[in-house]
PDB file of C-alpha atoms in Angstrom:
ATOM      1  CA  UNK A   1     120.077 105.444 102.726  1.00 49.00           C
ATOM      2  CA  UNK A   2     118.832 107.590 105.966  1.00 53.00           C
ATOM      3  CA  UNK A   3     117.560 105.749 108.848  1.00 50.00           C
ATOM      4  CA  UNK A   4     115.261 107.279 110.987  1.00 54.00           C
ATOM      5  CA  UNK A   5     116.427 109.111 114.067  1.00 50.00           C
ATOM      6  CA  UNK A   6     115.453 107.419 117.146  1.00 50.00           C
ATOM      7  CA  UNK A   7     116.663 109.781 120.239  1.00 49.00           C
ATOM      8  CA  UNK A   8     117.158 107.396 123.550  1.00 44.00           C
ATOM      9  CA  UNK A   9     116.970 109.683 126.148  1.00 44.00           C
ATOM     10  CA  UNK A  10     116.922 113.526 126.501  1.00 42.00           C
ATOM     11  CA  UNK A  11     118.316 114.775 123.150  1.00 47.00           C
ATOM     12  CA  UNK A  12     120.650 117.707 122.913  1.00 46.00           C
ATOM     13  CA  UNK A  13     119.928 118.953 119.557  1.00 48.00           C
ATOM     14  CA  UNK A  14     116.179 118.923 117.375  1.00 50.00           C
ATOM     15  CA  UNK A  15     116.630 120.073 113.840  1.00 50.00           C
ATOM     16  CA  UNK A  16     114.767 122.178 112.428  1.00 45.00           C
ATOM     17  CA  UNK A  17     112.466 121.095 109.636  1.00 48.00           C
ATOM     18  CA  UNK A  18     113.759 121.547 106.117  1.00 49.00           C
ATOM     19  CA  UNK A  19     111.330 123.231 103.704  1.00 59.00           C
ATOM     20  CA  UNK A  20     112.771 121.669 100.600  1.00 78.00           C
ATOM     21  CA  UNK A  21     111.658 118.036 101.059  1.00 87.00           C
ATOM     22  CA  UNK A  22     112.361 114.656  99.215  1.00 92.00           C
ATOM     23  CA  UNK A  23     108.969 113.119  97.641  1.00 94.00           C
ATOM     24  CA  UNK A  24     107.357 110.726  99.962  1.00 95.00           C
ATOM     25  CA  UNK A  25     107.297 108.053  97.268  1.00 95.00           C
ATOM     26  CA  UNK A  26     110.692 108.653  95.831  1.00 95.00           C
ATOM     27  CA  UNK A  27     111.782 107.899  99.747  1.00 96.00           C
ATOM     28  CA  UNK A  28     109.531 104.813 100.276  1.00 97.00           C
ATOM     29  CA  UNK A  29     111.016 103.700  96.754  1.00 96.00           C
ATOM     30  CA  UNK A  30     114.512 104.526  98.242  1.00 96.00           C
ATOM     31  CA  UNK A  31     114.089 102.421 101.095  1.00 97.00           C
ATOM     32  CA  UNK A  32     113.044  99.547  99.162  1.00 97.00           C
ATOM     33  CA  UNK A  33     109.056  99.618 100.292  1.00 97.00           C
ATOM     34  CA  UNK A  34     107.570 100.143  97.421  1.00 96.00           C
ATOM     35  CA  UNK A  35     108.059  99.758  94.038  1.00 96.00           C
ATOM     36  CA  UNK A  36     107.808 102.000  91.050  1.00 96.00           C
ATOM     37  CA  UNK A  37     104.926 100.568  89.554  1.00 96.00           C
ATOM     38  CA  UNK A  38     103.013 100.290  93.069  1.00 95.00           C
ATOM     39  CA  UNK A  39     104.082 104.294  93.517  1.00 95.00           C
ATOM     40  CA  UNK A  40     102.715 105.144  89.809  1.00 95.00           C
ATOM     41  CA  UNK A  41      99.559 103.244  90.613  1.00 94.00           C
ATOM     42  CA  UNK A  42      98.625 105.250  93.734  1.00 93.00           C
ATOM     43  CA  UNK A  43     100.000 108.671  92.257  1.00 93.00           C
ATOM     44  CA  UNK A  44      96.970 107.599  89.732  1.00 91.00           C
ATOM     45  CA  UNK A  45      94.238 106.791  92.050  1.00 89.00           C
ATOM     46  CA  UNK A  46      95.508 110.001  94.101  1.00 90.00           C
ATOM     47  CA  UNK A  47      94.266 112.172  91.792  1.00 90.00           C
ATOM     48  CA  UNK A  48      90.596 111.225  92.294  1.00 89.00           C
ATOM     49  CA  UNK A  49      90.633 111.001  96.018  1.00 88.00           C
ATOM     50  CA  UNK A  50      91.255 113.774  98.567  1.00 85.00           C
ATOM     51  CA  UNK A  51      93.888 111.237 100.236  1.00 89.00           C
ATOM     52  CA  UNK A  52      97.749 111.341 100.951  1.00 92.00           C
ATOM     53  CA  UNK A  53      99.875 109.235  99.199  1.00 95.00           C
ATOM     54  CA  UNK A  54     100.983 107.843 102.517  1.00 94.00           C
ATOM     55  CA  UNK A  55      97.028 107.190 103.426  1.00 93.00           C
ATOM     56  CA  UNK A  56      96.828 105.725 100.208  1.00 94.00           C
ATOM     57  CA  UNK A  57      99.220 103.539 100.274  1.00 96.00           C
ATOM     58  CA  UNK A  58      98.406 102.088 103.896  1.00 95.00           C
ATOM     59  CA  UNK A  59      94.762 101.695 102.822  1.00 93.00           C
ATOM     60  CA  UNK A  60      96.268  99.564  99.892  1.00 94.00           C
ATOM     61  CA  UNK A  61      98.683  97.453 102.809  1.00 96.00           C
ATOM     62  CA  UNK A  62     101.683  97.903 101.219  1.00 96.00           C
ATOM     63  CA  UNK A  63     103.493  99.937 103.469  1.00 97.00           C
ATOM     64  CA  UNK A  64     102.964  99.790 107.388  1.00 96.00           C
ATOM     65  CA  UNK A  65     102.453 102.707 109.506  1.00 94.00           C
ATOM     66  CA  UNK A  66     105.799 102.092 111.396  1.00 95.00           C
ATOM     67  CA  UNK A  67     107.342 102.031 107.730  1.00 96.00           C
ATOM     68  CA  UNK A  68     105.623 105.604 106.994  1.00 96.00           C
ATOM     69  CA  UNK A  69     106.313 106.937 110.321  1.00 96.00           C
ATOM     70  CA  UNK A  70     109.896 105.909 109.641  1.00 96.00           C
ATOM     71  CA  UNK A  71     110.300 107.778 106.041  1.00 96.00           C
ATOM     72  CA  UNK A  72     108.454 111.042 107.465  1.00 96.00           C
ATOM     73  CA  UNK A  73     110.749 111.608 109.915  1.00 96.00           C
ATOM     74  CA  UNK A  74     113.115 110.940 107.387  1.00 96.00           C
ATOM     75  CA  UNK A  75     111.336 113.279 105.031  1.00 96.00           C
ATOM     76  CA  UNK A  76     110.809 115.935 107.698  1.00 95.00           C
ATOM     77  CA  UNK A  77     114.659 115.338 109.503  1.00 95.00           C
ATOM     78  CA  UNK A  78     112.747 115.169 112.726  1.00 95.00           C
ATOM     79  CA  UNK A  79     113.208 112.332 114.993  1.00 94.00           C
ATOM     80  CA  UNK A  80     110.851 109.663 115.654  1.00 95.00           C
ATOM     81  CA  UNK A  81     109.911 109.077 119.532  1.00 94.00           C
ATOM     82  CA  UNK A  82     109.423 105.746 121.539  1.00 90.00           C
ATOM     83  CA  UNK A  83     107.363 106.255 124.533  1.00 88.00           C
ATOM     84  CA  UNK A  84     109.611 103.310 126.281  1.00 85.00           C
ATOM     85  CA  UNK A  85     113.143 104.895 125.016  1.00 90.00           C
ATOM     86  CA  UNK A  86     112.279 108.684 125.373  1.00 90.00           C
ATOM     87  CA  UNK A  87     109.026 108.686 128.042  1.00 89.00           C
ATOM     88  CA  UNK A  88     107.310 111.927 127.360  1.00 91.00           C
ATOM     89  CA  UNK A  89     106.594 114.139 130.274  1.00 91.00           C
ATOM     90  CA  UNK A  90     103.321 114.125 131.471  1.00 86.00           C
ATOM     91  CA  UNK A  91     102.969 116.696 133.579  1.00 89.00           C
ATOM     92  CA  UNK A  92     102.829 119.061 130.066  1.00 89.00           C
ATOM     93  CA  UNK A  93      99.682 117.217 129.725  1.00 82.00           C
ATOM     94  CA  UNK A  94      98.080 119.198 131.816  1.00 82.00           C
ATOM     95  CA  UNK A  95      99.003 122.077 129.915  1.00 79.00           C
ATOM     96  CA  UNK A  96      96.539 121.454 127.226  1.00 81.00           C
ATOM     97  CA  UNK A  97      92.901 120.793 126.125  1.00 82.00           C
ATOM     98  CA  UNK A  98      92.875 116.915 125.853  1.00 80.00           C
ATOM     99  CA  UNK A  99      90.151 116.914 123.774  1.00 81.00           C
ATOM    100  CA  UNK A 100      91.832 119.244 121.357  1.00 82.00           C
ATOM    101  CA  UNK A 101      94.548 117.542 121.338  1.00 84.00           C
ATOM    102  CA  UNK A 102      92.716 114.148 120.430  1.00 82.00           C
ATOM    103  CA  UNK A 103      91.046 115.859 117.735  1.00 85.00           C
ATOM    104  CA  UNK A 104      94.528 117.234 116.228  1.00 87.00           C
ATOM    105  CA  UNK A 105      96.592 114.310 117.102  1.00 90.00           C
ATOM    106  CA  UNK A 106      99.436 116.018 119.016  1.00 92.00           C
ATOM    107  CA  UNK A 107     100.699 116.455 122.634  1.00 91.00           C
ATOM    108  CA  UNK A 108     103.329 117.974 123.641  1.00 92.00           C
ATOM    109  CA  UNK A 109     106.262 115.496 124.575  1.00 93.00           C
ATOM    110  CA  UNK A 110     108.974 117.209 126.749  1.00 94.00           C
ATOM    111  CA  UNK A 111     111.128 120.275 126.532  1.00 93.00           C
ATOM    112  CA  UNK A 112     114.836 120.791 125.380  1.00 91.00           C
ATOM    113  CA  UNK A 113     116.444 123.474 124.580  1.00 90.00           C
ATOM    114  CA  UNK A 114     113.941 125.986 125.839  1.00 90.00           C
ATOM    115  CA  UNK A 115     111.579 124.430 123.020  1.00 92.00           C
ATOM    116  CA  UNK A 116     108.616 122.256 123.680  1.00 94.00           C
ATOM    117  CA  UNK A 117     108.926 119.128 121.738  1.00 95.00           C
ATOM    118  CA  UNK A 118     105.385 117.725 120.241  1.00 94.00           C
ATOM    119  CA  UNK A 119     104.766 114.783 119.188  1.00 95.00           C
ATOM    120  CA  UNK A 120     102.196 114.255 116.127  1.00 95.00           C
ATOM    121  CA  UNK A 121     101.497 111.626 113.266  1.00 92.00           C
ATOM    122  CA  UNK A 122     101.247 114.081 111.148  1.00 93.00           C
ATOM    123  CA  UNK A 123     103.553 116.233 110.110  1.00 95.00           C
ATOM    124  CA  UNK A 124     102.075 117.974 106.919  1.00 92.00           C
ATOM    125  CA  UNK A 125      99.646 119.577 109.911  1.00 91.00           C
ATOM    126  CA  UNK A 126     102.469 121.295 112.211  1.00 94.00           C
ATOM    127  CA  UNK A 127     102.516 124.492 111.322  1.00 90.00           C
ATOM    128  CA  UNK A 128      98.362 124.368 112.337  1.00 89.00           C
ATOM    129  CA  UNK A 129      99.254 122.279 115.268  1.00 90.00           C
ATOM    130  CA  UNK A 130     101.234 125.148 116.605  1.00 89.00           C
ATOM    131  CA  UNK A 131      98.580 127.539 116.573  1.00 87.00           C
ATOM    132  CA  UNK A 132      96.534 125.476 118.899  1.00 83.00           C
ATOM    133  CA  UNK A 133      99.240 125.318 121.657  1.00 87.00           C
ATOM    134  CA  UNK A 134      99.388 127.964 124.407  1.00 87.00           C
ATOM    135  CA  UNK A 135     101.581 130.502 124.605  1.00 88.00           C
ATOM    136  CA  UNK A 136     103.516 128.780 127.398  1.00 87.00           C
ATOM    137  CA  UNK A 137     104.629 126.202 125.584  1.00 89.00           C
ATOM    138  CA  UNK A 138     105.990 128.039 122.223  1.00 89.00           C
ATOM    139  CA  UNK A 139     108.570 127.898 120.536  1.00 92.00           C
ATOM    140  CA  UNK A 140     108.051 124.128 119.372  1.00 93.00           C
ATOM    141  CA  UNK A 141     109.339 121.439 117.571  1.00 94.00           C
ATOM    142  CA  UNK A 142     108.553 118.337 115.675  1.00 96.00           C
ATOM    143  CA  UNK A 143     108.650 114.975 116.705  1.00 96.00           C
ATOM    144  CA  UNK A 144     106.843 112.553 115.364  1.00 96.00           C
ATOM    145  CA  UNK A 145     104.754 109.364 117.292  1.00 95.00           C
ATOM    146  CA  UNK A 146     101.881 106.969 116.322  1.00 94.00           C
ATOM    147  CA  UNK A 147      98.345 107.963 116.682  1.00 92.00           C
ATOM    148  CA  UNK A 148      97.454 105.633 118.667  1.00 91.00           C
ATOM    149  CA  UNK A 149     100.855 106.419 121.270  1.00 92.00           C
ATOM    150  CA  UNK A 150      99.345 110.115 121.150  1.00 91.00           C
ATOM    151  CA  UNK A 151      95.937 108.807 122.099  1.00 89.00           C
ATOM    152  CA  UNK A 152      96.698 106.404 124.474  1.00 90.00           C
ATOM    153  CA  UNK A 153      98.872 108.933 126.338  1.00 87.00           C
ATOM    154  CA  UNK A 154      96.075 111.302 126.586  1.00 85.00           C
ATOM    155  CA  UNK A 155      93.065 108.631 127.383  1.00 83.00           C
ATOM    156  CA  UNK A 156      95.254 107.305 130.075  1.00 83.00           C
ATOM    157  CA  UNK A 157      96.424 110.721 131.564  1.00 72.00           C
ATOM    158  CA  UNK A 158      93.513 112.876 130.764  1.00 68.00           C
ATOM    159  CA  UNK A 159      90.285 110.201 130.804  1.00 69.00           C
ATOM    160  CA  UNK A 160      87.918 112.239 133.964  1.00 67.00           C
ATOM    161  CA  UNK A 161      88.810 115.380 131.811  1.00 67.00           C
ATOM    162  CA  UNK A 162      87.788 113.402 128.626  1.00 66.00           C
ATOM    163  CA  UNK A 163      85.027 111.588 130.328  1.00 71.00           C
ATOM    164  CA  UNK A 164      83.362 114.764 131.802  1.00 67.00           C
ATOM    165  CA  UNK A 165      83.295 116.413 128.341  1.00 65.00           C
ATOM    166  CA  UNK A 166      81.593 113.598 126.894  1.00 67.00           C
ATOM    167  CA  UNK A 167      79.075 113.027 129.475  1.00 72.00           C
ATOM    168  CA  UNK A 168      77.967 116.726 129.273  1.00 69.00           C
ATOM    169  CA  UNK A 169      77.847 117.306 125.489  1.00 70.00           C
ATOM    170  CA  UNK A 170      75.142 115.066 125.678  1.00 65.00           C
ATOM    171  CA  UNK A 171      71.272 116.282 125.932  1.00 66.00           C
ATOM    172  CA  UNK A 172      70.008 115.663 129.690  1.00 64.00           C
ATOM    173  CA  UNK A 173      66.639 114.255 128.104  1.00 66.00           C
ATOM    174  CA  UNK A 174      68.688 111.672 126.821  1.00 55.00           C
TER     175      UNK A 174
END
């Protein structure tokens, strides 16, 4: 069974993601989350509702989103980042629209290897994800972090940005 990779530190070596995935539920099944019967039961539902499985299954509370952060990377061989362990680098926050990025859920994280590394919770979505990043920081890779890491980051980093958008998207006769 695969653990997730967990990169302490400035990593020497990203892989790049594999298009030839495992199933998400055959993985979650693997890792002794979620049983075959629970799996078959949201496959079901799936098909009448627009939702992922992984979506799915959270809205149902048997799987955490640690757990399914945990088997994506997994799924997607990309690591999984810790803001404590592997601090992202701020300063590429300035690099971006923040409230882009809030909308897409990604920021980029550092840089290694002459790649910008971004962080996003969800993965299906990279390949879009890239096409909203500047040409500065391209190439990119995947690395995944929770949605609420992403937005904190940015709210904390980027509020009088975020703020002054806000306060001027609304009518002055209000």
């Amino acid at each position: 069974m695969n653990a997730p990779k967990m990169y302490p530190g400035e990593p020497d070596h990203f892989p790049v993601p594999q298009t030839a995935r495992r199933p998400l539920g055959r993985l979650l099944i693997e890792r002794g989350l979620l049983s075959a019967a629970e799996l078959f039961a949201a496959l079901g539902d799936q098909r009448f509702s627009d939702a992922r499985l992984g979506h799915l299954l959270r809205s149902r509370h048997l799987i955490s989103e640690d757990q399914l952060l945990e088997t994506l990377a997994i799924q997607y061989d990309v690591p999984l980042v810790d803001p404590v362990v592997f601090p992202p680098d701020l300063s590429l926050l300035q690099d971006i629209d923040p409230h882009s990025a809030l909308q897409i859920g990604a920021i980029p994280w550092a840089r290694s290897n002459g790649q910008v590394l971004i962080a996003t919770s969800d993965p299906e979505n990279f390949e879009s994800i890239q096409r909203f990043l500047p040409a500065h920081l391209r190439p990119a890779s995947m690395v995944l972090a929770k949605r609420d890491t992403i937005e904190k980051l940015l709210c904390q980093n980027r509020l009088a940005d975020l703020t002054y958008r806000a306060e001027h998207l609304v009518p002055e006769e209000l």
